[in-house]
PDB file of C-alpha atoms and ligand atoms in Angstrom:
ATOM      1  CA  GLY A 337      47.239  -8.941 -58.643  1.00  0.00           C
ATOM      2  CA  ARG A 338      44.983  -8.833 -61.516  1.00  0.00           C
ATOM      3  CA  VAL A 339      44.292  -5.635 -63.207  1.00  0.00           C
ATOM      4  CA  VAL A 340      41.643  -4.790 -65.517  1.00  0.00           C
ATOM      5  CA  VAL A 341      42.332  -1.852 -67.771  1.00  0.00           C
ATOM      6  CA  LEU A 342      39.700   0.635 -69.204  1.00  0.00           C
ATOM      7  CA  VAL A 343      40.540   2.511 -72.132  1.00  0.00           C
ATOM      8  CA  SER A 344      38.473   4.753 -74.782  1.00  0.00           C
ATOM      9  CA  GLY A 345      41.332   6.000 -76.724  1.00  0.00           C
ATOM     10  CA  GLY A 346      44.855   4.923 -78.568  1.00  0.00           C
ATOM     11  CA  GLY A 347      45.807   3.086 -75.418  1.00  0.00           C
ATOM     12  CA  SER A 348      49.832   3.940 -75.518  1.00  0.00           C
ATOM     13  CA  ASN A 349      49.385   3.779 -71.478  1.00  0.00           C
ATOM     14  CA  LEU A 350      47.696   0.526 -71.733  1.00  0.00           C
ATOM     15  CA  ALA A 351      50.519  -0.635 -73.905  1.00  0.00           C
ATOM     16  CA  ALA A 352      53.080   0.373 -71.369  1.00  0.00           C
ATOM     17  CA  LEU A 353      51.387  -1.870 -68.869  1.00  0.00           C
ATOM     18  CA  LEU A 354      51.622  -4.363 -71.101  1.00  0.00           C
ATOM     19  CA  THR A 355      55.245  -4.492 -71.516  1.00  0.00           C
ATOM     20  CA  ALA A 356      55.862  -4.455 -67.775  1.00  0.00           C
ATOM     21  CA  HIS A 357      53.540  -6.904 -66.926  1.00  0.00           C
ATOM     22  CA  ALA A 358      55.488  -9.462 -69.193  1.00  0.00           C
ATOM     23  CA  ASP A 359      58.046  -9.387 -66.459  1.00  0.00           C
ATOM     24  CA  PRO A 360      56.742 -12.125 -63.495  1.00  0.00           C
ATOM     25  CA  ALA A 361      58.476  -9.732 -61.014  1.00  0.00           C
ATOM     26  CA  TYR A 362      56.218  -6.803 -62.050  1.00  0.00           C
ATOM     27  CA  GLY A 363      53.615  -8.076 -59.802  1.00  0.00           C
ATOM     28  CA  ALA A 364      50.448  -7.064 -61.838  1.00  0.00           C
ATOM     29  CA  ARG A 365      48.882  -8.775 -64.621  1.00  0.00           C
ATOM     30  CA  VAL A 366      46.369  -6.923 -67.288  1.00  0.00           C
ATOM     31  CA  VAL A 367      43.723  -9.789 -67.318  1.00  0.00           C
ATOM     32  CA  GLY A 368      41.270  -7.324 -69.247  1.00  0.00           C
ATOM     33  CA  VAL A 369      40.813  -4.659 -71.170  1.00  0.00           C
ATOM     34  CA  VAL A 370      37.372  -2.617 -71.525  1.00  0.00           C
ATOM     35  CA  SER A 371      36.298   0.320 -73.657  1.00  0.00           C
ATOM     36  CA  ASP A 372      33.164   2.295 -74.030  1.00  0.00           C
ATOM     37  CA  ARG A 373      34.027   2.870 -77.364  1.00  0.00           C
ATOM     38  CA  PRO A 374      34.374  -0.522 -79.914  1.00  0.00           C
ATOM     39  CA  THR A 375      36.651   1.623 -82.107  1.00  0.00           C
ATOM     40  CA  ALA A 376      39.117   2.108 -79.450  1.00  0.00           C
ATOM     41  CA  GLY A 377      42.665   1.573 -80.596  1.00  0.00           C
ATOM     42  CA  GLY A 378      43.664   0.351 -76.930  1.00  0.00           C
ATOM     43  CA  LEU A 379      41.619  -2.885 -77.920  1.00  0.00           C
ATOM     44  CA  ASP A 380      43.550  -3.655 -81.043  1.00  0.00           C
ATOM     45  CA  ILE A 381      46.523  -3.372 -78.535  1.00  0.00           C
ATOM     46  CA  ALA A 382      44.905  -5.455 -75.914  1.00  0.00           C
ATOM     47  CA  ARG A 383      44.256  -8.121 -78.851  1.00  0.00           C
ATOM     48  CA  ASP A 384      47.388  -7.979 -80.259  1.00  0.00           C
ATOM     49  CA  ALA A 385      48.888  -9.319 -76.987  1.00  0.00           C
ATOM     50  CA  GLY A 386      46.310 -12.041 -76.386  1.00  0.00           C
ATOM     51  CA  VAL A 387      44.634 -10.120 -73.320  1.00  0.00           C
ATOM     52  CA  ALA A 388      40.895 -10.397 -73.391  1.00  0.00           C
ATOM     53  CA  THR A 389      38.464  -7.478 -74.146  1.00  0.00           C
ATOM     54  CA  ALA A 390      34.954  -6.230 -73.840  1.00  0.00           C
ATOM     55  CA  VAL A 391      33.280  -3.088 -74.750  1.00  0.00           C
ATOM     56  CA  VAL A 392      30.517  -1.707 -72.734  1.00  0.00           C
ATOM     57  CA  ALA A 393      28.726   0.981 -75.036  1.00  0.00           C
ATOM     58  CA  PRO A 394      26.559   3.852 -73.567  1.00  0.00           C
ATOM     59  CA  ALA A 395      24.642   3.403 -77.135  1.00  0.00           C
ATOM     60  CA  ASP A 396      23.503  -0.006 -76.202  1.00  0.00           C
ATOM     61  CA  PHE A 397      21.927   0.759 -72.759  1.00  0.00           C
ATOM     62  CA  PRO A 398      18.800   2.899 -71.991  1.00  0.00           C
ATOM     63  CA  ASP A 399      20.488   4.955 -69.520  1.00  0.00           C
ATOM     64  CA  ARG A 400      23.534   5.614 -67.497  1.00  0.00           C
ATOM     65  CA  GLU A 401      22.333   3.931 -64.499  1.00  0.00           C
ATOM     66  CA  ALA A 402      22.056   0.655 -66.814  1.00  0.00           C
ATOM     67  CA  TRP A 403      25.452   1.418 -68.519  1.00  0.00           C
ATOM     68  CA  ASP A 404      27.171   1.614 -65.120  1.00  0.00           C
ATOM     69  CA  ARG A 405      25.678  -1.535 -63.845  1.00  0.00           C
ATOM     70  CA  ALA A 406      26.876  -2.950 -67.080  1.00  0.00           C
ATOM     71  CA  VAL A 407      30.632  -1.603 -66.724  1.00  0.00           C
ATOM     72  CA  ALA A 408      30.930  -3.224 -63.169  1.00  0.00           C
ATOM     73  CA  ARG A 409      29.598  -6.484 -64.334  1.00  0.00           C
ATOM     74  CA  THR A 410      31.905  -6.736 -67.260  1.00  0.00           C
ATOM     75  CA  VAL A 411      34.798  -5.555 -64.857  1.00  0.00           C
ATOM     76  CA  ALA A 412      33.704  -8.136 -62.254  1.00  0.00           C
ATOM     77  CA  SER A 413      33.804 -10.824 -65.074  1.00  0.00           C
ATOM     78  CA  PHE A 414      37.459 -10.545 -64.788  1.00  0.00           C
ATOM     79  CA  GLU A 415      37.978 -10.917 -61.409  1.00  0.00           C
ATOM     80  CA  PRO A 416      40.422  -7.928 -60.798  1.00  0.00           C
ATOM     81  CA  ALA A 417      42.249  -6.785 -57.720  1.00  0.00           C
ATOM     82  CA  TRP A 418      42.860  -3.442 -59.224  1.00  0.00           C
ATOM     83  CA  VAL A 419      40.817  -1.332 -61.876  1.00  0.00           C
ATOM     84  CA  VAL A 420      43.312   1.261 -63.989  1.00  0.00           C
ATOM     85  CA  LEU A 421      41.471   3.847 -65.868  1.00  0.00           C
ATOM     86  CA  ALA A 422      44.275   4.616 -68.903  1.00  0.00           C
ATOM     87  CA  GLY A 423      42.408   7.347 -70.920  1.00  0.00           C
ATOM     88  CA  PHE A 424      39.101   6.249 -69.895  1.00  0.00           C
ATOM     89  CA  MET A 425      36.775   9.222 -70.794  1.00  0.00           C
ATOM     90  CA  ARG A 426      33.854   8.696 -68.715  1.00  0.00           C
ATOM     91  CA  LEU A 427      32.812   8.924 -65.264  1.00  0.00           C
ATOM     92  CA  LEU A 428      32.593   5.544 -63.342  1.00  0.00           C
ATOM     93  CA  GLY A 429      29.272   5.367 -61.466  1.00  0.00           C
ATOM     94  CA  ALA A 430      28.830   3.880 -57.973  1.00  0.00           C
ATOM     95  CA  PRO A 431      28.493   0.051 -59.004  1.00  0.00           C
ATOM     96  CA  VAL A 432      31.939   0.215 -59.802  1.00  0.00           C
ATOM     97  CA  LEU A 433      33.196   2.612 -57.037  1.00  0.00           C
ATOM     98  CA  ASP A 434      31.211   1.161 -54.389  1.00  0.00           C
ATOM     99  CA  ARG A 435      32.960  -2.614 -55.417  1.00  0.00           C
ATOM    100  CA  TRP A 436      36.660  -1.305 -56.278  1.00  0.00           C
ATOM    101  CA  GLY A 437      36.743   1.716 -54.204  1.00  0.00           C
ATOM    102  CA  GLY A 438      40.238   2.466 -53.149  1.00  0.00           C
ATOM    103  CA  ARG A 439      41.617   0.118 -55.652  1.00  0.00           C
ATOM    104  CA  VAL A 440      40.645   2.052 -58.885  1.00  0.00           C
ATOM    105  CA  VAL A 441      43.595   4.257 -60.416  1.00  0.00           C
ATOM    106  CA  ASN A 442      43.472   7.129 -62.779  1.00  0.00           C
ATOM    107  CA  THR A 443      46.121   8.782 -64.823  1.00  0.00           C
ATOM    108  CA  HIS A 444      45.461  12.605 -65.549  1.00  0.00           C
ATOM    109  CA  PRO A 445      47.745  14.757 -67.772  1.00  0.00           C
ATOM    110  CA  ALA A 446      48.025  17.830 -65.409  1.00  0.00           C
ATOM    111  CA  LEU A 447      49.245  18.077 -62.272  1.00  0.00           C
ATOM    112  CA  SER A 448      46.164  17.884 -59.956  1.00  0.00           C
ATOM    113  CA  PRO A 449      44.394  19.957 -58.643  1.00  0.00           C
ATOM    114  CA  SER A 450      45.174  22.089 -61.411  1.00  0.00           C
ATOM    115  CA  PHE A 451      42.963  21.323 -64.478  1.00  0.00           C
ATOM    116  CA  PRO A 452      40.744  18.687 -64.044  1.00  0.00           C
ATOM    117  CA  GLY A 453      38.598  17.462 -66.615  1.00  0.00           C
ATOM    118  CA  ALA A 454      39.079  16.096 -70.473  1.00  0.00           C
ATOM    119  CA  HIS A 455      41.174  18.842 -71.562  1.00  0.00           C
ATOM    120  CA  GLY A 456      43.806  19.276 -69.081  1.00  0.00           C
ATOM    121  CA  VAL A 457      46.607  19.903 -71.408  1.00  0.00           C
ATOM    122  CA  ARG A 458      44.679  22.382 -73.229  1.00  0.00           C
ATOM    123  CA  ASP A 459      43.535  24.190 -70.139  1.00  0.00           C
ATOM    124  CA  ALA A 460      47.533  24.171 -68.521  1.00  0.00           C
ATOM    125  CA  LEU A 461      48.632  25.400 -72.082  1.00  0.00           C
ATOM    126  CA  ALA A 462      45.988  28.338 -72.004  1.00  0.00           C
ATOM    127  CA  HIS A 463      46.478  29.352 -68.831  1.00  0.00           C
ATOM    128  CA  GLY A 464      50.207  30.090 -69.874  1.00  0.00           C
ATOM    129  CA  VAL A 465      51.605  27.736 -66.463  1.00  0.00           C
ATOM    130  CA  ARG A 466      55.427  27.210 -67.146  1.00  0.00           C
ATOM    131  CA  VAL A 467      55.557  23.499 -65.637  1.00  0.00           C
ATOM    132  CA  THR A 468      52.754  21.229 -66.047  1.00  0.00           C
ATOM    133  CA  GLY A 469      52.636  17.370 -65.601  1.00  0.00           C
ATOM    134  CA  CYS A 470      50.966  14.050 -65.106  1.00  0.00           C
ATOM    135  CA  THR A 471      48.984  12.689 -61.900  1.00  0.00           C
ATOM    136  CA  VAL A 472      48.355   9.188 -60.972  1.00  0.00           C
ATOM    137  CA  HIS A 473      45.600   9.111 -58.196  1.00  0.00           C
ATOM    138  CA  LEU A 474      42.571   6.858 -56.748  1.00  0.00           C
ATOM    139  CA  VAL A 475      39.424   7.145 -58.553  1.00  0.00           C
ATOM    140  CA  ASP A 476      36.622   8.941 -56.277  1.00  0.00           C
ATOM    141  CA  SER A 477      32.867   9.905 -57.438  1.00  0.00           C
ATOM    142  CA  GLY A 478      34.800  13.324 -58.590  1.00  0.00           C
ATOM    143  CA  VAL A 479      36.338  14.243 -61.721  1.00  0.00           C
ATOM    144  CA  ASP A 480      39.915  13.628 -61.429  1.00  0.00           C
ATOM    145  CA  THR A 481      39.458  14.605 -57.588  1.00  0.00           C
ATOM    146  CA  GLY A 482      40.946  11.369 -55.853  1.00  0.00           C
ATOM    147  CA  PRO A 483      43.632  11.002 -53.563  1.00  0.00           C
ATOM    148  CA  ILE A 484      47.000  11.661 -55.211  1.00  0.00           C
ATOM    149  CA  ILE A 485      49.567   8.745 -55.287  1.00  0.00           C
ATOM    150  CA  ALA A 486      52.020  10.032 -57.538  1.00  0.00           C
ATOM    151  CA  GLN A 487      52.803  12.768 -60.092  1.00  0.00           C
ATOM    152  CA  ARG A 488      55.589  14.072 -62.432  1.00  0.00           C
ATOM    153  CA  ALA A 489      56.472  17.691 -63.843  1.00  0.00           C
ATOM    154  CA  VAL A 490      56.976  18.523 -67.413  1.00  0.00           C
ATOM    155  CA  GLU A 491      58.154  21.784 -68.370  1.00  0.00           C
ATOM    156  CA  VAL A 492      56.083  23.559 -71.328  1.00  0.00           C
ATOM    157  CA  ALA A 493      58.060  24.698 -74.195  1.00  0.00           C
ATOM    158  CA  ASP A 494      57.687  28.204 -75.819  1.00  0.00           C
ATOM    159  CA  ASP A 495      56.686  26.639 -78.912  1.00  0.00           C
ATOM    160  CA  ASP A 496      54.409  24.003 -77.490  1.00  0.00           C
ATOM    161  CA  ASP A 497      50.658  23.079 -79.059  1.00  0.00           C
ATOM    162  CA  GLU A 498      48.370  20.412 -77.336  1.00  0.00           C
ATOM    163  CA  ALA A 499      49.563  17.873 -79.362  1.00  0.00           C
ATOM    164  CA  THR A 500      53.219  18.436 -78.540  1.00  0.00           C
ATOM    165  CA  LEU A 501      52.884  18.972 -75.062  1.00  0.00           C
ATOM    166  CA  HIS A 502      50.395  16.154 -74.587  1.00  0.00           C
ATOM    167  CA  GLU A 503      53.141  13.867 -76.167  1.00  0.00           C
ATOM    168  CA  ARG A 504      55.910  15.089 -74.045  1.00  0.00           C
ATOM    169  CA  ILE A 505      53.796  14.370 -70.655  1.00  0.00           C
ATOM    170  CA  LYS A 506      52.751  10.829 -72.000  1.00  0.00           C
ATOM    171  CA  VAL A 507      56.499   9.955 -71.929  1.00  0.00           C
ATOM    172  CA  GLU A 508      56.493  10.762 -68.362  1.00  0.00           C
ATOM    173  CA  GLU A 509      52.709   9.377 -67.739  1.00  0.00           C
ATOM    174  CA  ARG A 510      53.714   5.919 -68.910  1.00  0.00           C
ATOM    175  CA  ARG A 511      56.495   5.548 -67.200  1.00  0.00           C
ATOM    176  CA  LEU A 512      54.537   7.069 -63.791  1.00  0.00           C
ATOM    177  CA  LEU A 513      51.843   4.820 -64.273  1.00  0.00           C
ATOM    178  CA  VAL A 514      53.559   1.578 -64.787  1.00  0.00           C
ATOM    179  CA  ASP A 515      55.661   2.134 -61.700  1.00  0.00           C
ATOM    180  CA  VAL A 516      52.479   2.891 -59.393  1.00  0.00           C
ATOM    181  CA  VAL A 517      50.474   0.205 -60.565  1.00  0.00           C
ATOM    182  CA  GLY A 518      53.498  -2.246 -60.276  1.00  0.00           C
ATOM    183  CA  ARG A 519      54.176  -0.985 -56.404  1.00  0.00           C
ATOM    184  CA  ALA A 520      50.300  -1.075 -55.610  1.00  0.00           C
ATOM    185  CA  ALA A 521      50.327  -4.771 -56.794  1.00  0.00           C
ATOM    186  CA  ARG A 522      53.212  -5.855 -55.102  1.00  0.00           C
ATOM    187  CA  GLU A 523      53.139  -3.685 -51.981  1.00  0.00           C
ATOM    188  CA  GLY A 524      49.646  -2.221 -51.363  1.00  0.00           C
ATOM    189  CA  LEU A 525      48.373   1.509 -50.955  1.00  0.00           C
ATOM    190  CA  LEU A 526      47.688   2.662 -47.272  1.00  0.00           C
ATOM    191  CA  VAL A 527      45.161   5.871 -48.007  1.00  0.00           C
ATOM    192  CA  ASP A 528      44.691   8.257 -44.791  1.00  0.00           C
ATOM    193  CA  GLY A 529      42.195  10.682 -45.953  1.00  0.00           C
ATOM    194  CA  ARG A 530      43.937  12.501 -49.040  1.00  0.00           C
ATOM    195  CA  ARG A 531      47.282  11.220 -47.998  1.00  0.00           C
ATOM    196  CA  VAL A 532      48.522   8.005 -49.851  1.00  0.00           C
ATOM    197  CA  ARG A 533      51.525   5.972 -49.676  1.00  0.00           C
ATOM    198  CA  PHE A 534      52.519   2.580 -50.619  1.00  0.00           C
ATOM    199  CA  GLY A 535      52.374  -0.570 -48.057  1.00  0.00           C
ATOM    200  CA  ARG A 536      50.074  -2.691 -46.064  1.00  0.00           C
ATOM    201  CA  GLY A 537      48.371  -1.523 -42.755  1.00  0.00           C
TER     202      GLY A 537
HETATM  203  C1  GRF B 566      46.373  10.160 -71.569  1.00  0.00           C
HETATM  204  O1  GRF B 566      47.227  11.306 -71.349  1.00  0.00           O
HETATM  205  C2  GRF B 566      45.326  10.127 -70.262  1.00  0.00           C
HETATM  206  O2  GRF B 566      45.774  11.038 -69.052  1.00  0.00           O
HETATM  207  C3  GRF B 566      44.321  11.156 -70.724  1.00  0.00           C
HETATM  208  O3  GRF B 566      44.478  10.648 -72.173  1.00  0.00           O
HETATM  209  C4  GRF B 566      45.615   9.879 -72.401  1.00  0.00           C
HETATM  210  C5  GRF B 566      45.097   8.828 -72.904  1.00  0.00           C
HETATM  211  O4  GRF B 566      46.457   8.377 -73.976  1.00  0.00           O
HETATM  212  N1  GRF B 566      43.312  10.960 -70.229  1.00  0.00           N
HETATM  213  P1  GRF B 566      46.566   6.750 -74.176  1.00  0.00           P
HETATM  214  O5  GRF B 566      45.161   6.363 -74.611  1.00  0.00           O
HETATM  215  O6  GRF B 566      47.007   6.159 -73.020  1.00  0.00           O
HETATM  216  O7  GRF B 566      47.732   6.547 -75.364  1.00  0.00           O
END
């Protein structure tokens, strides 16, 4: 199925998806990459892969609602079956969630429900957990609160700082996101309350 990926940063998760989608059997194809930041490295990764890009920068809009509507219009222009947030650092509003709700997937570098928000790695480290990890989940209107699709655990090393721990998490996170997006595209997702599994009704 057609996938649009939203990025705000370097885009290593996007790069992993682009590597996977080169295999026709993967089942998902990235047809567009959208960023809120014109300078996001993920846009260069998309361009190098010959994938269409678009920028929807908040500064270009009078208010949040106008930006939300522009994001929805831009995503819609790619006619996606799935929307994947891969290091996208803004909350999606109703225009996107109402239209693609249940088909918007996010990756978070912590074991939800622990440590939601923009500093999940830093917060886990500060809390002194010995195990953290990553979560791929469906997006609802909250911050990293949607139904969990899959998780991977990552050990915290005694000498870890935020950067080394985040890099170790990202190794697992990229694998998890690639696996989930491919299976969701091929097999579908069934959501029952907070329980999610692959498959069709
Ligand atoms: C990922 O760890 C994601 O979970 C977090 O920011 C990171 C983005 O990494 N929100 P990249 O831009 O995909 O390399």
